[in-house]
Short mmCIF file of C-alpha atoms and ligand atoms in Angstrom, two decimals:
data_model
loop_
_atom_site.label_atom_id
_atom_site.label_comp_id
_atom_site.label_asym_id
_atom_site.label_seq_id
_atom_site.Cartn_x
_atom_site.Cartn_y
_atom_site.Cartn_z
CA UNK A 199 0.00 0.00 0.00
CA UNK A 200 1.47 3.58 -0.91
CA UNK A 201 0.75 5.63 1.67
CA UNK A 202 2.46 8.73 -0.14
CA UNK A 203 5.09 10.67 0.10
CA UNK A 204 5.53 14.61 0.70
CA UNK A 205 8.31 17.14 -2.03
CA UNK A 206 8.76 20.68 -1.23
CA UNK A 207 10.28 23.28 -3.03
CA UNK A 208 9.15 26.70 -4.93
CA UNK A 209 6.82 25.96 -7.78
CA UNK A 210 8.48 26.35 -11.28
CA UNK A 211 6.04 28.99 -12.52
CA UNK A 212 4.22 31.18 -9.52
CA UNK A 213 7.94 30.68 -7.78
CA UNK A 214 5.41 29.76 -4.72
CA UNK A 215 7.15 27.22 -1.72
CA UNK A 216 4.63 24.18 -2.60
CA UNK A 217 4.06 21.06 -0.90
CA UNK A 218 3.73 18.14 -3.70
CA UNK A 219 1.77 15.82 -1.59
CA UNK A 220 1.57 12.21 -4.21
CA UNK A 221 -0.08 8.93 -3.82
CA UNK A 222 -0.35 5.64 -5.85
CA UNK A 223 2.04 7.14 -8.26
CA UNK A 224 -0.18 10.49 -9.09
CA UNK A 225 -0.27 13.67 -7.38
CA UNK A 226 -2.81 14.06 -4.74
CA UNK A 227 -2.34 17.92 -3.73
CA UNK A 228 -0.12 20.49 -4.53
CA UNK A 229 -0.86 22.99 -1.20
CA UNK A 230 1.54 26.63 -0.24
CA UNK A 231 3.60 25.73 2.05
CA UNK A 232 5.15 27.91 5.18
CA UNK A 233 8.26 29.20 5.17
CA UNK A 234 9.68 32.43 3.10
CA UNK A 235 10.25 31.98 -0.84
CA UNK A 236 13.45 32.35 -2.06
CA UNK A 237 15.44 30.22 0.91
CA UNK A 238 19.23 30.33 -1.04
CA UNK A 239 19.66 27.26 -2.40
CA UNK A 240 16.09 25.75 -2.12
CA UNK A 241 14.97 23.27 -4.80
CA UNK A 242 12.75 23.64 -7.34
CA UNK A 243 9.78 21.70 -8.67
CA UNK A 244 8.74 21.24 -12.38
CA UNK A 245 7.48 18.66 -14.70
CA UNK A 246 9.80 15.80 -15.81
CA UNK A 247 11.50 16.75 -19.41
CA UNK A 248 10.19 15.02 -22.50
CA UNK A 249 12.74 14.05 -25.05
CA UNK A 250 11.40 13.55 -29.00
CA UNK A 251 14.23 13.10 -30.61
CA UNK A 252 17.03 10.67 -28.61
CA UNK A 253 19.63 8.71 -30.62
CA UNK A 254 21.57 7.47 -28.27
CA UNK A 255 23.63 8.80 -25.20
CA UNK A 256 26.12 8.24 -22.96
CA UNK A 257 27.85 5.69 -24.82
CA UNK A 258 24.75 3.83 -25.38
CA UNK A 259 23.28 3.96 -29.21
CA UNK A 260 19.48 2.85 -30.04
CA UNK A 261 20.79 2.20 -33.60
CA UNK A 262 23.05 -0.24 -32.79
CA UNK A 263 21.10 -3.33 -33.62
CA UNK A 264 23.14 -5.55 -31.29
CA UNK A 265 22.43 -3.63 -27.83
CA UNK A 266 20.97 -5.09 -24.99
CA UNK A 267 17.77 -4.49 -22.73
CA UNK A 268 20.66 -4.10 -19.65
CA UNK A 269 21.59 -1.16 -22.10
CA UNK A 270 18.82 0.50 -23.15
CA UNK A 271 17.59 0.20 -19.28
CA UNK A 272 20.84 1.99 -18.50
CA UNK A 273 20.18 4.83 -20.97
CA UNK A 274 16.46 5.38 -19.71
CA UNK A 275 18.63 5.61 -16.30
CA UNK A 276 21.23 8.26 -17.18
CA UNK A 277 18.10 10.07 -19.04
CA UNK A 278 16.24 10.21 -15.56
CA UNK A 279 19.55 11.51 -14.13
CA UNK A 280 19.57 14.50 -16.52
CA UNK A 281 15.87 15.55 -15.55
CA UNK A 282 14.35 13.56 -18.80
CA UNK A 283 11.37 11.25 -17.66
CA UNK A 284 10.00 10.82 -21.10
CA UNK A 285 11.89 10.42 -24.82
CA UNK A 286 11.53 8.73 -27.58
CA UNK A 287 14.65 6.70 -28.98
CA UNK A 288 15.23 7.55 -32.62
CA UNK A 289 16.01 5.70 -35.28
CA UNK A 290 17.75 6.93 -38.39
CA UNK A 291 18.41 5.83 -41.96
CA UNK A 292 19.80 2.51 -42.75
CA UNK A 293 19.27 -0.65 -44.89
CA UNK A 294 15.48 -1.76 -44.08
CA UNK A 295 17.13 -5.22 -42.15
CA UNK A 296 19.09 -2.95 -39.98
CA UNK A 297 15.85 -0.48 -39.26
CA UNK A 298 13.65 -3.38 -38.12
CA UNK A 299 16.60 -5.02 -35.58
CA UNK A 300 16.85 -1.65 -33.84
CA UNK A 301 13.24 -1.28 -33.83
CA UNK A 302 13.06 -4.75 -32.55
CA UNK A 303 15.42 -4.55 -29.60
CA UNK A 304 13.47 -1.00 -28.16
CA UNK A 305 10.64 -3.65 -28.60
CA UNK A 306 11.90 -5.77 -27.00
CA UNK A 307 13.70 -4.03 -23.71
CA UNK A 308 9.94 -2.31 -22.98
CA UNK A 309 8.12 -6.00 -23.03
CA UNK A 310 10.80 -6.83 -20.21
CA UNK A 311 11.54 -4.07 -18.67
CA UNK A 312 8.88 -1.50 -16.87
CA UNK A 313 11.11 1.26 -16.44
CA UNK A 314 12.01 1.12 -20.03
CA UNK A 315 8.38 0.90 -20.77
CA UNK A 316 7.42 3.48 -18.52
CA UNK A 317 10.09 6.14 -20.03
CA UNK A 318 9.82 5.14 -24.00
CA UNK A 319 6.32 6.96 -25.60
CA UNK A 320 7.67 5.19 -28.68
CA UNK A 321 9.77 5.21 -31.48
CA UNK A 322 11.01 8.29 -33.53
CA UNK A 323 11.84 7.53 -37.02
CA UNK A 324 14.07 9.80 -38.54
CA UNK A 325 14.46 8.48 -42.32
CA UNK A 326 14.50 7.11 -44.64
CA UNK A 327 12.46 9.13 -46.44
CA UNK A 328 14.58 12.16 -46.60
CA UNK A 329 15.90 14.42 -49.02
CA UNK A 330 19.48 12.95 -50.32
CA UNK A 331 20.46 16.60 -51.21
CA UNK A 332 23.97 17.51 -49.74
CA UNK A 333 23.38 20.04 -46.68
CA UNK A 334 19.81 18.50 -46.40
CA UNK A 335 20.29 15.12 -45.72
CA UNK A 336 22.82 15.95 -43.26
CA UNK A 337 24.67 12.83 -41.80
CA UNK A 338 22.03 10.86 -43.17
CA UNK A 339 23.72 7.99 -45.91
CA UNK A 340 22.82 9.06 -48.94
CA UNK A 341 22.71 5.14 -49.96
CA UNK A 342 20.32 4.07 -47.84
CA UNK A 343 17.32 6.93 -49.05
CA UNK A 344 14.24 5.69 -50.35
CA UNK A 345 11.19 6.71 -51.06
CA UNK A 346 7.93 7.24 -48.79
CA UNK A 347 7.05 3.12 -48.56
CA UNK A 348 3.83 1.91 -47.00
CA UNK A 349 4.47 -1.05 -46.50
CA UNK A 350 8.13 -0.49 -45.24
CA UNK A 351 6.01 1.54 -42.33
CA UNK A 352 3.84 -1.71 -42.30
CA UNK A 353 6.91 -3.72 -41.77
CA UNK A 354 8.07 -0.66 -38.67
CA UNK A 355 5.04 -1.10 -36.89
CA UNK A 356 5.09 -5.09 -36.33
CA UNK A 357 8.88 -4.77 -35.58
CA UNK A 358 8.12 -2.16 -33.07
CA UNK A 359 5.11 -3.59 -31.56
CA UNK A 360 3.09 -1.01 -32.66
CA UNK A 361 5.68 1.78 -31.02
CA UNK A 362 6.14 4.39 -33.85
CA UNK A 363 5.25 7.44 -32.66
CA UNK A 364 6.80 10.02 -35.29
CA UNK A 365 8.16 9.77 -38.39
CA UNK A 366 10.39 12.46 -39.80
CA UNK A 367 10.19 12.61 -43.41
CA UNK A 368 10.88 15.26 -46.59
CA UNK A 369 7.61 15.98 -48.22
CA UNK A 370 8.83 16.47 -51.73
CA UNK A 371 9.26 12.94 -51.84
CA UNK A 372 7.08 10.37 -54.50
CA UNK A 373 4.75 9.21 -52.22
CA UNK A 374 4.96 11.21 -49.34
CA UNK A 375 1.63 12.92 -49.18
CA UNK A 376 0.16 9.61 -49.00
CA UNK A 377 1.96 8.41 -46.91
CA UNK A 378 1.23 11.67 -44.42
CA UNK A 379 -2.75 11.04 -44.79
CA UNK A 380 -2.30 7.39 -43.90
CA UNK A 381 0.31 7.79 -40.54
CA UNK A 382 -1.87 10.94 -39.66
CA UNK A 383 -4.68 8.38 -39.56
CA UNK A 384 -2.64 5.84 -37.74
CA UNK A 385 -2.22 8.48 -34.96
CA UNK A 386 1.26 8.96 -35.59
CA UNK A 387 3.15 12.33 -35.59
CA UNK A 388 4.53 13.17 -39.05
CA UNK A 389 7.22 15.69 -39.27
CA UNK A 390 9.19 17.39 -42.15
CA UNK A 391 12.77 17.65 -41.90
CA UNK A 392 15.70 16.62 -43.71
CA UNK A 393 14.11 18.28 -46.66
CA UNK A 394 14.84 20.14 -49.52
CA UNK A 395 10.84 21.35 -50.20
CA UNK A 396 9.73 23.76 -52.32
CA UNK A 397 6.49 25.96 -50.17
CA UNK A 398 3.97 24.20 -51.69
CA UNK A 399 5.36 20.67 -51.11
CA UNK A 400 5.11 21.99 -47.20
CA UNK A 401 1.86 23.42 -47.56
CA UNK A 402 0.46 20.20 -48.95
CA UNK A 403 2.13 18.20 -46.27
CA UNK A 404 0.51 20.38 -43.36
CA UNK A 405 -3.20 19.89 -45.42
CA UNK A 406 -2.72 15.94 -45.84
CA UNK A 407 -1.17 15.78 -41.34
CA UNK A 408 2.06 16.84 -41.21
CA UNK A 409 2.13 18.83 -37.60
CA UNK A 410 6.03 18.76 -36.77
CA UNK A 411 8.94 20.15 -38.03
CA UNK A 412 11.87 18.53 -37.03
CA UNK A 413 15.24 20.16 -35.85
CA UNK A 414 13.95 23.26 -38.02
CA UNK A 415 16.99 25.52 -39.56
CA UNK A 416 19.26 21.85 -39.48
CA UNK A 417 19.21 19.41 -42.05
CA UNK A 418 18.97 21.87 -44.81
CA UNK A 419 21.54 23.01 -47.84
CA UNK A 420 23.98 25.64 -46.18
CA UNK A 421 22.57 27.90 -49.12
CA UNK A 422 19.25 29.17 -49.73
CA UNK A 423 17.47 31.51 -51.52
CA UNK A 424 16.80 34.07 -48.84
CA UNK A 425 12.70 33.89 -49.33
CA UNK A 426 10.77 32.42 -50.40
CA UNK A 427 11.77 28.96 -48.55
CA UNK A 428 11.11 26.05 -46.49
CA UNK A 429 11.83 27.50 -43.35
CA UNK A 430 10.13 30.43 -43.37
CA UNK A 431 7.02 28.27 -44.81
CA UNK A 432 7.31 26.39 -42.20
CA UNK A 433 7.87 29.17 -39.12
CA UNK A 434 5.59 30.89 -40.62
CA UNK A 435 2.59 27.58 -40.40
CA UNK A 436 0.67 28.41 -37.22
CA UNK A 437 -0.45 24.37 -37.21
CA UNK A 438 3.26 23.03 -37.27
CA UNK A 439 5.46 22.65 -33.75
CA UNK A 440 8.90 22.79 -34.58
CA UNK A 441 11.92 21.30 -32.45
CA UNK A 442 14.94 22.85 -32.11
CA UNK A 443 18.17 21.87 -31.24
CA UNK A 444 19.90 24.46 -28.54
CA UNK A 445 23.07 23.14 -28.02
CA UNK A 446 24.52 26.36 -29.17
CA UNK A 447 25.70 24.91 -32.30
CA UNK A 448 23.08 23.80 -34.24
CA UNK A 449 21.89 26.73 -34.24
CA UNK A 450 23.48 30.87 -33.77
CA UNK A 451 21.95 32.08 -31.23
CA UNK A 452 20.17 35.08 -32.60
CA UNK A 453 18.40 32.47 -35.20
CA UNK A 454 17.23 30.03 -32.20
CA UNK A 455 15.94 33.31 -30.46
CA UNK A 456 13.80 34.46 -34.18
CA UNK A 457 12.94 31.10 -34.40
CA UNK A 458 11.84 30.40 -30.94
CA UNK A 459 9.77 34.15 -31.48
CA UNK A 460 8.39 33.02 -34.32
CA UNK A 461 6.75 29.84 -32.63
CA UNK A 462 5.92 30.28 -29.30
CA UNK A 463 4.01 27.89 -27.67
CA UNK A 464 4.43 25.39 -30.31
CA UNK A 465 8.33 25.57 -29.88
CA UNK A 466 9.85 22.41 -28.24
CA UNK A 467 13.00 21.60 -27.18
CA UNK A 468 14.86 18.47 -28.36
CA UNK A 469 18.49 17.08 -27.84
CA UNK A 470 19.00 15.30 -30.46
CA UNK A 471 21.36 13.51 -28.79
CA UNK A 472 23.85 10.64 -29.44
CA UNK A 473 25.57 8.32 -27.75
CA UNK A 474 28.96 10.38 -28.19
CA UNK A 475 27.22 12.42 -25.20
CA UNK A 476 29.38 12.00 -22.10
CA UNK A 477 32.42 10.82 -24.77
CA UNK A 478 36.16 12.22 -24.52
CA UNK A 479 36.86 14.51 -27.47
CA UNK A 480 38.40 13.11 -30.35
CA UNK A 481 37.37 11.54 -33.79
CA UNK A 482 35.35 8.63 -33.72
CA UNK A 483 34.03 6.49 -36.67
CA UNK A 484 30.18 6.23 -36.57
CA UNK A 485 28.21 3.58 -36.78
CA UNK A 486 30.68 2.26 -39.70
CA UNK A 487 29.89 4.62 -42.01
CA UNK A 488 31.78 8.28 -41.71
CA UNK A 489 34.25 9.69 -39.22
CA UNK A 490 33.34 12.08 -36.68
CA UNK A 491 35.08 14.58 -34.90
CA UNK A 492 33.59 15.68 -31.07
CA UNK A 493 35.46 18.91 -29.77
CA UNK A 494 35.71 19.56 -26.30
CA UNK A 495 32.94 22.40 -26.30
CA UNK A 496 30.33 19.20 -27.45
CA UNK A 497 30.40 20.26 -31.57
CA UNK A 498 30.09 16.91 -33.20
CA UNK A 499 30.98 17.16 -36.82
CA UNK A 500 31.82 15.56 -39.84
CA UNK A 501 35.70 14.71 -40.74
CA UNK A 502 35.49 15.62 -43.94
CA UNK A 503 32.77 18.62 -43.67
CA UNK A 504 32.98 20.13 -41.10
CA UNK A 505 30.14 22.26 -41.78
CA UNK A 506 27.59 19.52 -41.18
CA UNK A 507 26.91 18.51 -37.71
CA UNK A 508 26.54 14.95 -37.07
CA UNK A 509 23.66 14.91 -34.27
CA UNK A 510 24.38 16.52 -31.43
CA UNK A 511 26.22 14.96 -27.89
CA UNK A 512 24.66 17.71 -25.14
CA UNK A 513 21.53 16.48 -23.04
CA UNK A 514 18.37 18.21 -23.26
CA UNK A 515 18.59 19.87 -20.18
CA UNK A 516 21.50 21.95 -21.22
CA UNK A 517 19.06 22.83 -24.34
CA UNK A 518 17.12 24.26 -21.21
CA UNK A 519 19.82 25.78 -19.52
CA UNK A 520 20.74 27.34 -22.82
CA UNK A 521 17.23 29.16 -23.84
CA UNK A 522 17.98 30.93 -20.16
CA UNK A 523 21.77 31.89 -20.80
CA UNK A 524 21.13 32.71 -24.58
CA UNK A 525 18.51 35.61 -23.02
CA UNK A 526 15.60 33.85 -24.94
CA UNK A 527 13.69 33.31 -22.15
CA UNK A 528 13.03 32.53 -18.26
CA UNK A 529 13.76 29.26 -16.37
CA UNK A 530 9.77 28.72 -16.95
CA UNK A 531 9.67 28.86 -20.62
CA UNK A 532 12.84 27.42 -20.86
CA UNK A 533 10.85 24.25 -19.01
CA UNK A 534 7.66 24.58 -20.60
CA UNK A 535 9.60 23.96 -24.52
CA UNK A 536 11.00 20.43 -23.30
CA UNK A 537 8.34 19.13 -20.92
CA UNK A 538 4.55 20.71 -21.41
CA UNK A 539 5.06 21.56 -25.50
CA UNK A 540 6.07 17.88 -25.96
CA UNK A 541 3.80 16.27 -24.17
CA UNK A 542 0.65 18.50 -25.61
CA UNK A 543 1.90 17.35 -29.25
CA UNK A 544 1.91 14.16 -28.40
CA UNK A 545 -1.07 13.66 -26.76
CA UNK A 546 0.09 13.29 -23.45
CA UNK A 547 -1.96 13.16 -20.25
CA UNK A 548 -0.85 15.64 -17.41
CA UNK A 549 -1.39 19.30 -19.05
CA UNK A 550 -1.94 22.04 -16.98
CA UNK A 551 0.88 23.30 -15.49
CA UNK A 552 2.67 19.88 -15.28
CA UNK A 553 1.85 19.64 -11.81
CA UNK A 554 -1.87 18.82 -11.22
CA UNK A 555 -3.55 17.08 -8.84
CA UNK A 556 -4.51 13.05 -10.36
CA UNK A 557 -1.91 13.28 -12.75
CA UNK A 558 1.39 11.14 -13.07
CA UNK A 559 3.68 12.04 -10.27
CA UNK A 560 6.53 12.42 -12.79
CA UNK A 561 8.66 15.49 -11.91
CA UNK A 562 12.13 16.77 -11.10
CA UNK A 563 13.80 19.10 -8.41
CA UNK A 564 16.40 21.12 -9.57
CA UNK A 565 18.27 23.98 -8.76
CA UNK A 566 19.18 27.39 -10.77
CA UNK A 567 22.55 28.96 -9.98
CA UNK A 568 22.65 32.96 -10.55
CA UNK A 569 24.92 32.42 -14.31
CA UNK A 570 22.47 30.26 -15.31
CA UNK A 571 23.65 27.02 -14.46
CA UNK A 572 20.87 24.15 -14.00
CA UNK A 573 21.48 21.74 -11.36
CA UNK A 574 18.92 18.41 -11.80
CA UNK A 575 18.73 17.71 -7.76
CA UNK A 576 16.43 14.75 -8.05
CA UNK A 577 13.92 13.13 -10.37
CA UNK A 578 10.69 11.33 -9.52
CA UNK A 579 8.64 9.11 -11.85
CA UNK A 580 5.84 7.59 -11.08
CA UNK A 581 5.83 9.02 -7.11
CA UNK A 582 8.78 7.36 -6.56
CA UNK A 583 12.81 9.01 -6.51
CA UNK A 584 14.24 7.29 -9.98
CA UNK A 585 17.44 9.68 -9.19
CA UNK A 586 18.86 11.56 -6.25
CA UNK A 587 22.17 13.76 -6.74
CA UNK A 588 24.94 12.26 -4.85
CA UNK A 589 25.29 14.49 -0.92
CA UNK A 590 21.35 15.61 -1.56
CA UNK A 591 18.86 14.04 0.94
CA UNK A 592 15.68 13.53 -0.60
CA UNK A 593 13.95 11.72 1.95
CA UNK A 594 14.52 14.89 4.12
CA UNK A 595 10.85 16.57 2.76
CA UNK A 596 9.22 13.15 2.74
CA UNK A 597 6.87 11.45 4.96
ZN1 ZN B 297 18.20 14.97 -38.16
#
């Protein structure tokens, strides 16, 4: 029997000292509680992040068709240690054998494993219907590109277990409106990116589903004719979201600030994250297929261009941290683009403020230093502590 447990801390949007009172997993109450606001060095309480867009990380990479459900459990793991309660592992272009496997093992680890279940809201597929166009495709291989494929999605969803939950796609492709109408009607998120569009090819993609753009202002040629263009077709579409990546290098600042602007409430964070995150510097060789380089200030480029950026190795909650330290915006829309944005596109339970009364007790404690630095302090799915920072007691505000 859970007879519940007790948080405290200042409430991530009124700044209030709250009591988070939970039970059977949900939250029961969130009451004021006593005590002056603004104690130095007093936690914080906001929703859990939610992650679209997760190749890999820390070492661990969801395309590698060979890893194992002790792996995959141990990425959900570091995730909840870096505030994200929610993600969904990502998949990119490869041979169709090579798709399914990954596929397959995600599968797989949430049939056995209820944390991984818990944390995965299902598969992002990122190819391979993308544009091959240099720039565009990005570190996509060019090889493995194919056009919009029902049943290749067909194939996806028994692999998966019925788990897809977005595909990213480039609508100029043979096939792809089609393809948009029937995944719209499967429930499942479709997204442009990787694309080299004309305006009307995204136009007709938002009419036949399409309500995500993915990393928008990445994955595109490095030159463009100034405007008309995709992205400003797409910024401009009040019925897309758009993710971005704010690593600080995907991205100049002043164009994730426009861009951020420009979308407001639909703008969500992602990491797009791989499992060079938490890696030494140096050059790797990915996934077999082209040589990497990973400076030490987390750019993750290609060997031979280094103008393309090969995913990105920074967690989401330094995308957070950054929005606040890039003077885009407060700690509370900073939170709201990678936990409430997310979860509203996909159809989440728990709106509101992330913090209501009967829904999942999924949340994290964190702290803010005064140059911006965000501290995750602890992080609770499910009403119970998934991760504690090492010297913090978080049974001290519990019952
Ligand atoms: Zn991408």
């Amino acid at each position: 029997m859970d007879t519940g447990m007790e948080w405290a801390g200042r409430h991530w949007l009124t700044g209030e000292r709250v009591r988070v009172l939970t039970a059977e997993g949900r939250i029961r109450s969130v009451a004021a509680a006593s005590g002056s606001n603004g104690e130095e060095g007093e936690a914080w309480i906001a929703p859990g992040l939610i992650d679209l867009q997760v190749n890999g990380i820390h070492g661990i990479d969801f395309n590698d068709p060979s890893i194992t459900n002790d792996c995959i459990r141990s990425a959900v793991m570091y995730l909840h240690s870096i505030g994200v309660i929610r993600f969904c592992p990502t998949i990119v272009t490869n041979d169709k054998a090579a798709m399914l496997a990954s596929m397959r093992r995600i599968a797989e680890a949430c049939e056995s494993d209820g944390t991984v279940a818990r944390a995965v809201i299902g598969i992002h597929v990122e190819g391979p219907f993308l544009s091959g166009v240099a720039g565009a495709r990005g570190a996509h291989a060019e090889k493995h590109m194919r056009d919009p494929d029902w049943h290749e999605y067909l194939r996806w969803e028994e692999a998966s277990g019925g788990r897809i939950a977005m595909v990213t796609l480039a609508p100029e492709r043979r096939g792809a409106v089609g393809l948009i109408r029937k995944l719209k009607a499967r429930g499942v998120i479709v997204a442009i990116g990787h694309t080299d569009a004309g305006e009307e090819h995204i136009r007709e993609a938002v009419e036949a589903g399409a309500t995500m753009s993915t990393h928008l202002g990445n994955g595109a040629r490095t030159m463009l004719k100034r405007h008309p263009n995709f992205i400003w077709e797409q910024l401009a579409e009040d019925r897309l979201w758009a993710g971005f990546i704010a690593d600080g290098h995907h991205l100049p600042r002043s164009t994730l600030k426009a861009m951020i602007r420009a979308k407001r409430n639909k703008s969500i964070l992602v990491s797009d994250a791989n499992h060079y995150e938490g890696c030494a510097p140096g050059r790797y060789w990915k996934r077999n297929h082209h040589e990497v380089v990973l400076r030490p200030d987390g750019r993750l480029y290609m060997a031979e261009t280094p103008d393309i950026l090969s995913g990105a190795a920074l967690g989401l909650h330094k995308g957070v941290e950054n929005v606040v330290k890039f003077g885009i915006g407060s700690w509370a829309e900073a939170f709201a683009m990678a936990s409430l944005h997310p979860a509203e596109l996909m159809g989440m339970s728990g709106a509101g403020d992330g913090l209501t009364p009967g829904a999942d007790a999924d949340f994290i404690r964190y702290r803010a230093s005064p140059d911006h630095e965000l501290e995750i302090v602890e992080t609770v799915v499910g009403g119970k502590t998934v991760f504690a920072k090492r010297g913090h007691v978080s049974s001290d505000s519990k019952r």
